[in-house]
Coordinates of C-alpha atoms and ligand atoms in Angstrom, one line a residue:
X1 CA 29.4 -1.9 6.2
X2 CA 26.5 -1.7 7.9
X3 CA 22.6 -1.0 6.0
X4 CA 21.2 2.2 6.4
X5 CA 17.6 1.2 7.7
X6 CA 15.2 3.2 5.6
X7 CA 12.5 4.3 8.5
X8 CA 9.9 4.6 6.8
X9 CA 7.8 5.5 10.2
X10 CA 9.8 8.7 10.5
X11 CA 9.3 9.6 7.0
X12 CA 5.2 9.2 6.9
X13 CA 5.6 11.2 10.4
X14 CA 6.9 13.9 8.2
X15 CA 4.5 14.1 5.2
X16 CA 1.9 13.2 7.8
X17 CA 2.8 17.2 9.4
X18 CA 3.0 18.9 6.3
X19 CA -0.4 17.6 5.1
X20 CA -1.7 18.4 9.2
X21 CA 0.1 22.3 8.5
X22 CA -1.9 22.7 5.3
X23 CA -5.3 21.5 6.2
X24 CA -5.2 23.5 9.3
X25 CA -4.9 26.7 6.9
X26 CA -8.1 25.8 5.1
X27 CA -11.4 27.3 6.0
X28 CA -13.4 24.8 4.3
X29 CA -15.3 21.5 4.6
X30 CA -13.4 18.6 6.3
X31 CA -12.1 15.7 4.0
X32 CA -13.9 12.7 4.5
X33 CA -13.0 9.0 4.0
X34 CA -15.7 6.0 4.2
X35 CA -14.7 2.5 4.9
X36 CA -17.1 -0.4 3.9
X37 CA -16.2 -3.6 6.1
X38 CA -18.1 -6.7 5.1
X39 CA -17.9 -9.8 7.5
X40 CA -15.0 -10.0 10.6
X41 CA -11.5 -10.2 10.0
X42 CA -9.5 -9.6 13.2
X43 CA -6.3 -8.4 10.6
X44 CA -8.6 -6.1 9.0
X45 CA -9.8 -4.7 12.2
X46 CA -6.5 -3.6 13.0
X47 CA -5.9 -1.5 9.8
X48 CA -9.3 -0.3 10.1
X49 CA -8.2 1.4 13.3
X50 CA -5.1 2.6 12.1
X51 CA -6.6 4.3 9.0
X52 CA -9.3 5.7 11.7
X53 CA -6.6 7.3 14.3
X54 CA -4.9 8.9 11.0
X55 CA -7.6 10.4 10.0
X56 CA -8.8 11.6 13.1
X57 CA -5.3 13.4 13.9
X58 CA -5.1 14.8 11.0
X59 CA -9.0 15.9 10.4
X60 CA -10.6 13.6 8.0
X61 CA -13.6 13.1 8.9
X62 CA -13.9 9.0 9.4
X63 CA -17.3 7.2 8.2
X64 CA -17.3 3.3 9.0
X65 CA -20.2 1.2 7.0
X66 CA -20.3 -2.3 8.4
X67 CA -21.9 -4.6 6.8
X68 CA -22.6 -8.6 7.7
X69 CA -20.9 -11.4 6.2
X70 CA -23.7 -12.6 4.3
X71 CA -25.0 -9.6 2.5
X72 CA -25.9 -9.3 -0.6
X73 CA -23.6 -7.7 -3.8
X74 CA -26.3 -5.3 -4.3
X75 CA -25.9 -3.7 -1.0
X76 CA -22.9 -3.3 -1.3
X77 CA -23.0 -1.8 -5.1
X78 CA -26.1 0.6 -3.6
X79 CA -24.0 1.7 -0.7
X80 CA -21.1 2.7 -3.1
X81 CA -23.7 4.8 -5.5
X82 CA -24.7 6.6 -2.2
X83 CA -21.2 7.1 -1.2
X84 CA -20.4 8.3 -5.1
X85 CA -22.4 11.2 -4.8
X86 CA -22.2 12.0 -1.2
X87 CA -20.3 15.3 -0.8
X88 CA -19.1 15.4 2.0
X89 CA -17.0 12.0 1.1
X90 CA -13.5 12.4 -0.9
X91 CA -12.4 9.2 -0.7
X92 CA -13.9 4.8 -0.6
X93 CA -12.4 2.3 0.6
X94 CA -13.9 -1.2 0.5
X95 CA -11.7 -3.0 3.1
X96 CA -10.4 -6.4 2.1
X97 CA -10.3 -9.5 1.9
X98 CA -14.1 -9.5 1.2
X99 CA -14.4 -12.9 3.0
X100 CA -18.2 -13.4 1.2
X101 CA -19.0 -17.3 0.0
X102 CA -22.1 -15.0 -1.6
X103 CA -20.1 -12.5 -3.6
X104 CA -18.4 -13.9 -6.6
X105 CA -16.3 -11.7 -8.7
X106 CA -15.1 -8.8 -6.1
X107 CA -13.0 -7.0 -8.6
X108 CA -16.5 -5.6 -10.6
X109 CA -17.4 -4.0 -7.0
X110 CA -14.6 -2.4 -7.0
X111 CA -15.4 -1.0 -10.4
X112 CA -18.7 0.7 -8.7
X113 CA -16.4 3.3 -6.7
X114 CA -15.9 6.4 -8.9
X115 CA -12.4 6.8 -9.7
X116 CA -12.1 10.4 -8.6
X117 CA -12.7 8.4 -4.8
X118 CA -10.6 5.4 -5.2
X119 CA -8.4 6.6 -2.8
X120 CA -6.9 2.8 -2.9
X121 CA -6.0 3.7 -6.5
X122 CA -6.7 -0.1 -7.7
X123 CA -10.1 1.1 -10.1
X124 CA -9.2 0.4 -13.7
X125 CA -8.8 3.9 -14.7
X126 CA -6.5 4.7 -11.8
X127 CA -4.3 1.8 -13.2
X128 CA -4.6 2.7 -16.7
X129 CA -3.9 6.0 -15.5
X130 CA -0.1 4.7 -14.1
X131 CA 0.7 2.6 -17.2
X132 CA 0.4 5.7 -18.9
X133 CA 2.7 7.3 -16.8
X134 CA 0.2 9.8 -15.9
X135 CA -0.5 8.5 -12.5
X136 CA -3.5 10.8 -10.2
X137 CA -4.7 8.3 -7.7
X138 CA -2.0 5.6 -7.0
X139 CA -2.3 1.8 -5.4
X140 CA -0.6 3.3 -2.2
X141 CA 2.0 0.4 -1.2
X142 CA 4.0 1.0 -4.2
X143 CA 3.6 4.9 -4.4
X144 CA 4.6 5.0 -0.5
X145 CA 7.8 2.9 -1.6
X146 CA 8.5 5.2 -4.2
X147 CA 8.4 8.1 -1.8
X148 CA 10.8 6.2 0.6
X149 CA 13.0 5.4 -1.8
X150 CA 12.8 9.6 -3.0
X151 CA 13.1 10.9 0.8
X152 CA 16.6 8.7 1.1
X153 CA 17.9 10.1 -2.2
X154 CA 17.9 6.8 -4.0
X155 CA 17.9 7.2 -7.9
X156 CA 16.6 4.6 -9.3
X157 CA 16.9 5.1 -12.9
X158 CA 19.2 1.9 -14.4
X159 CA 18.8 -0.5 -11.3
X160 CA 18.2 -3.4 -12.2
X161 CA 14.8 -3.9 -10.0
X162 CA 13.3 -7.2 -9.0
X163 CA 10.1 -7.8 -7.6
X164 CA 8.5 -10.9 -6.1
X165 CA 5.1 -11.0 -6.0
X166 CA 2.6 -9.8 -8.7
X167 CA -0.6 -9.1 -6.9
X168 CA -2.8 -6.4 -8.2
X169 CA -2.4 -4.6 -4.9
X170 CA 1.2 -4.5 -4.6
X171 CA 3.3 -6.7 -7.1
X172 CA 2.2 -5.1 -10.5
X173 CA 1.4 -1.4 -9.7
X174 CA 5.0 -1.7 -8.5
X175 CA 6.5 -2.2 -11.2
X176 CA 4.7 0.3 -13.3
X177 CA 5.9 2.8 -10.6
X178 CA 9.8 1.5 -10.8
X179 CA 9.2 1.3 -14.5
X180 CA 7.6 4.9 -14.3
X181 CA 10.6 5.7 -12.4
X182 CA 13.5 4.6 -15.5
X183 CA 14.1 1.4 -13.5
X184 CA 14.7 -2.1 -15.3
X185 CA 11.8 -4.5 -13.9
X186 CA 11.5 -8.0 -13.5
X187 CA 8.5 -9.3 -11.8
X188 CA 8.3 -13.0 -10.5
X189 CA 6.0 -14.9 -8.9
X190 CA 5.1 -18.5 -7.6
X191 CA 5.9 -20.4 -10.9
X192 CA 8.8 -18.6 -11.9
X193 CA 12.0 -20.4 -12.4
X194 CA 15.2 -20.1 -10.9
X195 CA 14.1 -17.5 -8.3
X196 CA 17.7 -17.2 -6.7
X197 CA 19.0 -16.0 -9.4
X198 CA 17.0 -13.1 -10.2
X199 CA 17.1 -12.3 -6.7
X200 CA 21.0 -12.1 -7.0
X201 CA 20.8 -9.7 -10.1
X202 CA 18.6 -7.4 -8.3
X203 CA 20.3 -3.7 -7.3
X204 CA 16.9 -2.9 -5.9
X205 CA 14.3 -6.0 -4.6
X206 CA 11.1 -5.5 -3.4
X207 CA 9.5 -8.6 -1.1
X208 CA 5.7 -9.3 -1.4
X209 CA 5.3 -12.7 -0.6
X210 CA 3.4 -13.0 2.6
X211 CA 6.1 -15.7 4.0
X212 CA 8.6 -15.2 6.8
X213 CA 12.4 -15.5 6.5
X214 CA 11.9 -16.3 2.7
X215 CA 15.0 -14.3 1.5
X216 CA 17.9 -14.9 3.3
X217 CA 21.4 -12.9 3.0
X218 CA 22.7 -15.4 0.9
X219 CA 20.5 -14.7 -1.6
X220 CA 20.8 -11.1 -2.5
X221 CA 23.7 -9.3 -4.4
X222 CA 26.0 -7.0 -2.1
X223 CA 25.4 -3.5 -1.6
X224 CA 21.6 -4.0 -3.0
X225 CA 18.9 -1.9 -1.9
X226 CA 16.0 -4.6 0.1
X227 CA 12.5 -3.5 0.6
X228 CA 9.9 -5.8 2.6
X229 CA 6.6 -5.7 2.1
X230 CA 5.5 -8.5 4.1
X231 CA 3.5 -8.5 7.4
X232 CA 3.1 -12.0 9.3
X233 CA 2.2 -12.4 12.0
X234 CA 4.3 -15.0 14.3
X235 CA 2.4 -17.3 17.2
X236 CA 2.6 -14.6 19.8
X237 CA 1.1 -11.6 17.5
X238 CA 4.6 -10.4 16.6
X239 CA 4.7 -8.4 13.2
X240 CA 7.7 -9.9 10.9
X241 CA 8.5 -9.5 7.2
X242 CA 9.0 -12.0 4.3
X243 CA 13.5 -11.2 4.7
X244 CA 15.2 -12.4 7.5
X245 CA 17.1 -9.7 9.2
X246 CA 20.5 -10.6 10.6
X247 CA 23.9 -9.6 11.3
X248 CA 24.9 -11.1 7.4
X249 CA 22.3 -9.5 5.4
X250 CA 22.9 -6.0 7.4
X251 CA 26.9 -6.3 6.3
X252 CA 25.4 -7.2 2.8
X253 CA 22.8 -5.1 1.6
X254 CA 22.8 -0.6 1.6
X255 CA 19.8 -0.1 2.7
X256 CA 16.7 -2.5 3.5
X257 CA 13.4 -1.6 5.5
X258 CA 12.5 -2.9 9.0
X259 CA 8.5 -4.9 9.7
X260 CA 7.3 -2.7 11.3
X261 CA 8.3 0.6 10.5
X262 CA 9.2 0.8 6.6
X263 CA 6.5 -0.1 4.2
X264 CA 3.7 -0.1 6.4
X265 CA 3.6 3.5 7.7
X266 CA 4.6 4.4 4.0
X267 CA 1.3 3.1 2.8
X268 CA -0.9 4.2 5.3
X269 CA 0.1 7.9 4.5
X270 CA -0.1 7.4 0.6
X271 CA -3.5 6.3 1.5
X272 CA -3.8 10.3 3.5
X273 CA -2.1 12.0 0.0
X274 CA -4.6 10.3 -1.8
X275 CA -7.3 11.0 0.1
X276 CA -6.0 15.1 0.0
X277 CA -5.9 14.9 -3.7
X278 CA -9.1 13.7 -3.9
X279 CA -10.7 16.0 -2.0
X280 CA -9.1 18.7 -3.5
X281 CA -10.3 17.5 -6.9
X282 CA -13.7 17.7 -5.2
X283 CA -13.8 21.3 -3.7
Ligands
NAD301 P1 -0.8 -12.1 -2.5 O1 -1.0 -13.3 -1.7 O2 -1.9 -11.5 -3.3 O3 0.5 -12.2 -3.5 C1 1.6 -13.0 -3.1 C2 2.5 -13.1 -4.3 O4 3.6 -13.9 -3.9 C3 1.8 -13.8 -5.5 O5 2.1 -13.1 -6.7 C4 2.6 -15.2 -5.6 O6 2.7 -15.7 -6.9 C5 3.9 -14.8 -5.0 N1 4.5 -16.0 -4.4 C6 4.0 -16.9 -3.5 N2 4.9 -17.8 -3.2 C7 6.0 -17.6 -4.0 C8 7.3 -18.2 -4.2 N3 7.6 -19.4 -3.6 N4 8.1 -17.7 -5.1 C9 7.8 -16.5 -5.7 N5 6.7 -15.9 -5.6 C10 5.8 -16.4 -4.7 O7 -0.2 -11.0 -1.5 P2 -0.2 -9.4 -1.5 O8 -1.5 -8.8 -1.2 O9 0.6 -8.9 -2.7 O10 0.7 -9.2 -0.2 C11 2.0 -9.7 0.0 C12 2.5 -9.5 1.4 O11 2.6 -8.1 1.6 C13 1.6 -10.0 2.5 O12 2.4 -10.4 3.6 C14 0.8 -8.8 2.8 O13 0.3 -8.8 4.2 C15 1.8 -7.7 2.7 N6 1.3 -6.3 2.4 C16 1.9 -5.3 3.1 C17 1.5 -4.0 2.9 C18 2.2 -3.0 3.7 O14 1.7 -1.9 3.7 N7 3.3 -3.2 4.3 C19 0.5 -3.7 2.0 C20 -0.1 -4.8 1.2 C21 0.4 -6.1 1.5

């Protein structure tokens, strides 16, 4: 048996032409999206421009506010309260890492977006919002897995789920979206015990580690369902994940996502539903 790769840039190609379809039927304002990029970070550059070229193919209008390195926590709070009642902007993102020596405690920025324009989903409310399981706006990694998952005809209600990694930005809103889903979840991180073998109980795994060729076929239980969220970057700029792709784990595992072209597109258009929502919540 071979894996079916999930392609996960032909699937965000899709969505991306329904949402194109629909906007192109409205006689109304444009959405907008702002971006607030503080410092330089070549890696952030990059997704910078890739949110920018979606939004202007699809027709959101794109607003980039750069500010230096070395500014100050109330700029950045004073921009976001202009940006909150700016109508003609649907959605924020403050681009991260915020790589500031000057800014201590990033996460109560953050709080300053309004949570009808969180359009990362990661505001407190938005969160609280998915533990309920009455998600609106959702942390878009784990909501464009979800939708993967769903285009493939995956159920996932009874696997027995595992997830490494429990960052705020992928790890935990994950699980709260597989748990959301009638999944059994496991999360585990860098202290837990014994990783191998709750990597070879999982039906479904989901990789967010950051470290390449850190599961390896022997690892994983046969016929399971991989998911890499992982983007490294090798010594000549190529883009691998955190599972090591090879002939064994493709006669292993059903189905398992390339770097690039599973996770990554998946987000990116999660972030374009979002930003849709949002600005239909502010028509
Ligand atoms: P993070 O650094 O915030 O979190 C990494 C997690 O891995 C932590 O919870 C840590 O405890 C865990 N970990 C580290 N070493 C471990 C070990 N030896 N055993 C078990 N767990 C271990 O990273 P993040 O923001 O969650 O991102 C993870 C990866 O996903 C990165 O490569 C990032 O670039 C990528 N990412 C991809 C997308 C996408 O769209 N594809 C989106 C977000 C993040």
């Amino acid at each position: 048996m071979i894996a079916n790769l999930l392609n996960g840039k032909k699937i965000a190609n899709k969505i991306k032409k329904k949402i194109k379809k629909k906007l192109f039927f409205k006689n109304r304002r444009s959405p907008g999206l702002a971006i607030i990029y503080i410092g330089n970070n070549k890696n952030s550059e990059i997704y910078i421009r890739k949110k920018k070229e979606i939004c202007e193919e699809i027709g959101i209008n794109f607003f980039l506010f750069s500010l230096k390195k070395n500014c100050k926590k109330l700029e950045i709070i004073s921009l976001i309260k202009d940006l909150n009642i700016n109508s003609k902007i649907d959605g924020i993102v403050l681009q991260t890492p915020i790589e500031s020596k000057y800014i201590k405690n990033v996460s109560k920025i953050f709080e300053e977006i309004h949570p009808s324009k969180d359009v990362d989903g990661l505001h407190p409310y938005n969160i609280g919002r998915l533990f309920q399981k009455s998600p609106i706006l959702r942390p878009c990694t784990s909501y464009g897995i979800i939708q993967l998952l769903e285009h493939y005809k995956i159920k996932i209600p009874g696997l027995n789920a595992v997830i490494i990694g429990s960052s705020n930005i992928v790890g935990k809103p994950m699980a709260l979206e597989l748990l959301m889903q009638g999944a059994t979840v496991t999360i585990t991180h860098s202290l837990t015990k014994n990783l191998k073998k709750h990597v070879s109980s999982a039906d479904l795994l989901i990789v967010a580690v950051g470290k390449p060729n850190f599961i390896t076929s022997n690892w994983i239980k046969k016929y399971s369902i991989i998911i890499d969220v992982g983007i490294n970057y090798t010594k000549n700029q190529k883009i691998v994940g955190d599972v090591k792709i090879d002939k064994f784990i493709l006669n292993k595992a059903s189905y398992i996502t390339p770097v690039p072209g599973g996770v990554g597109p998946m987000t990116v258009i999660a972030l374009v539903q979002n930003i849709m929502l949002s600005y239909q919540m502010h028509l």
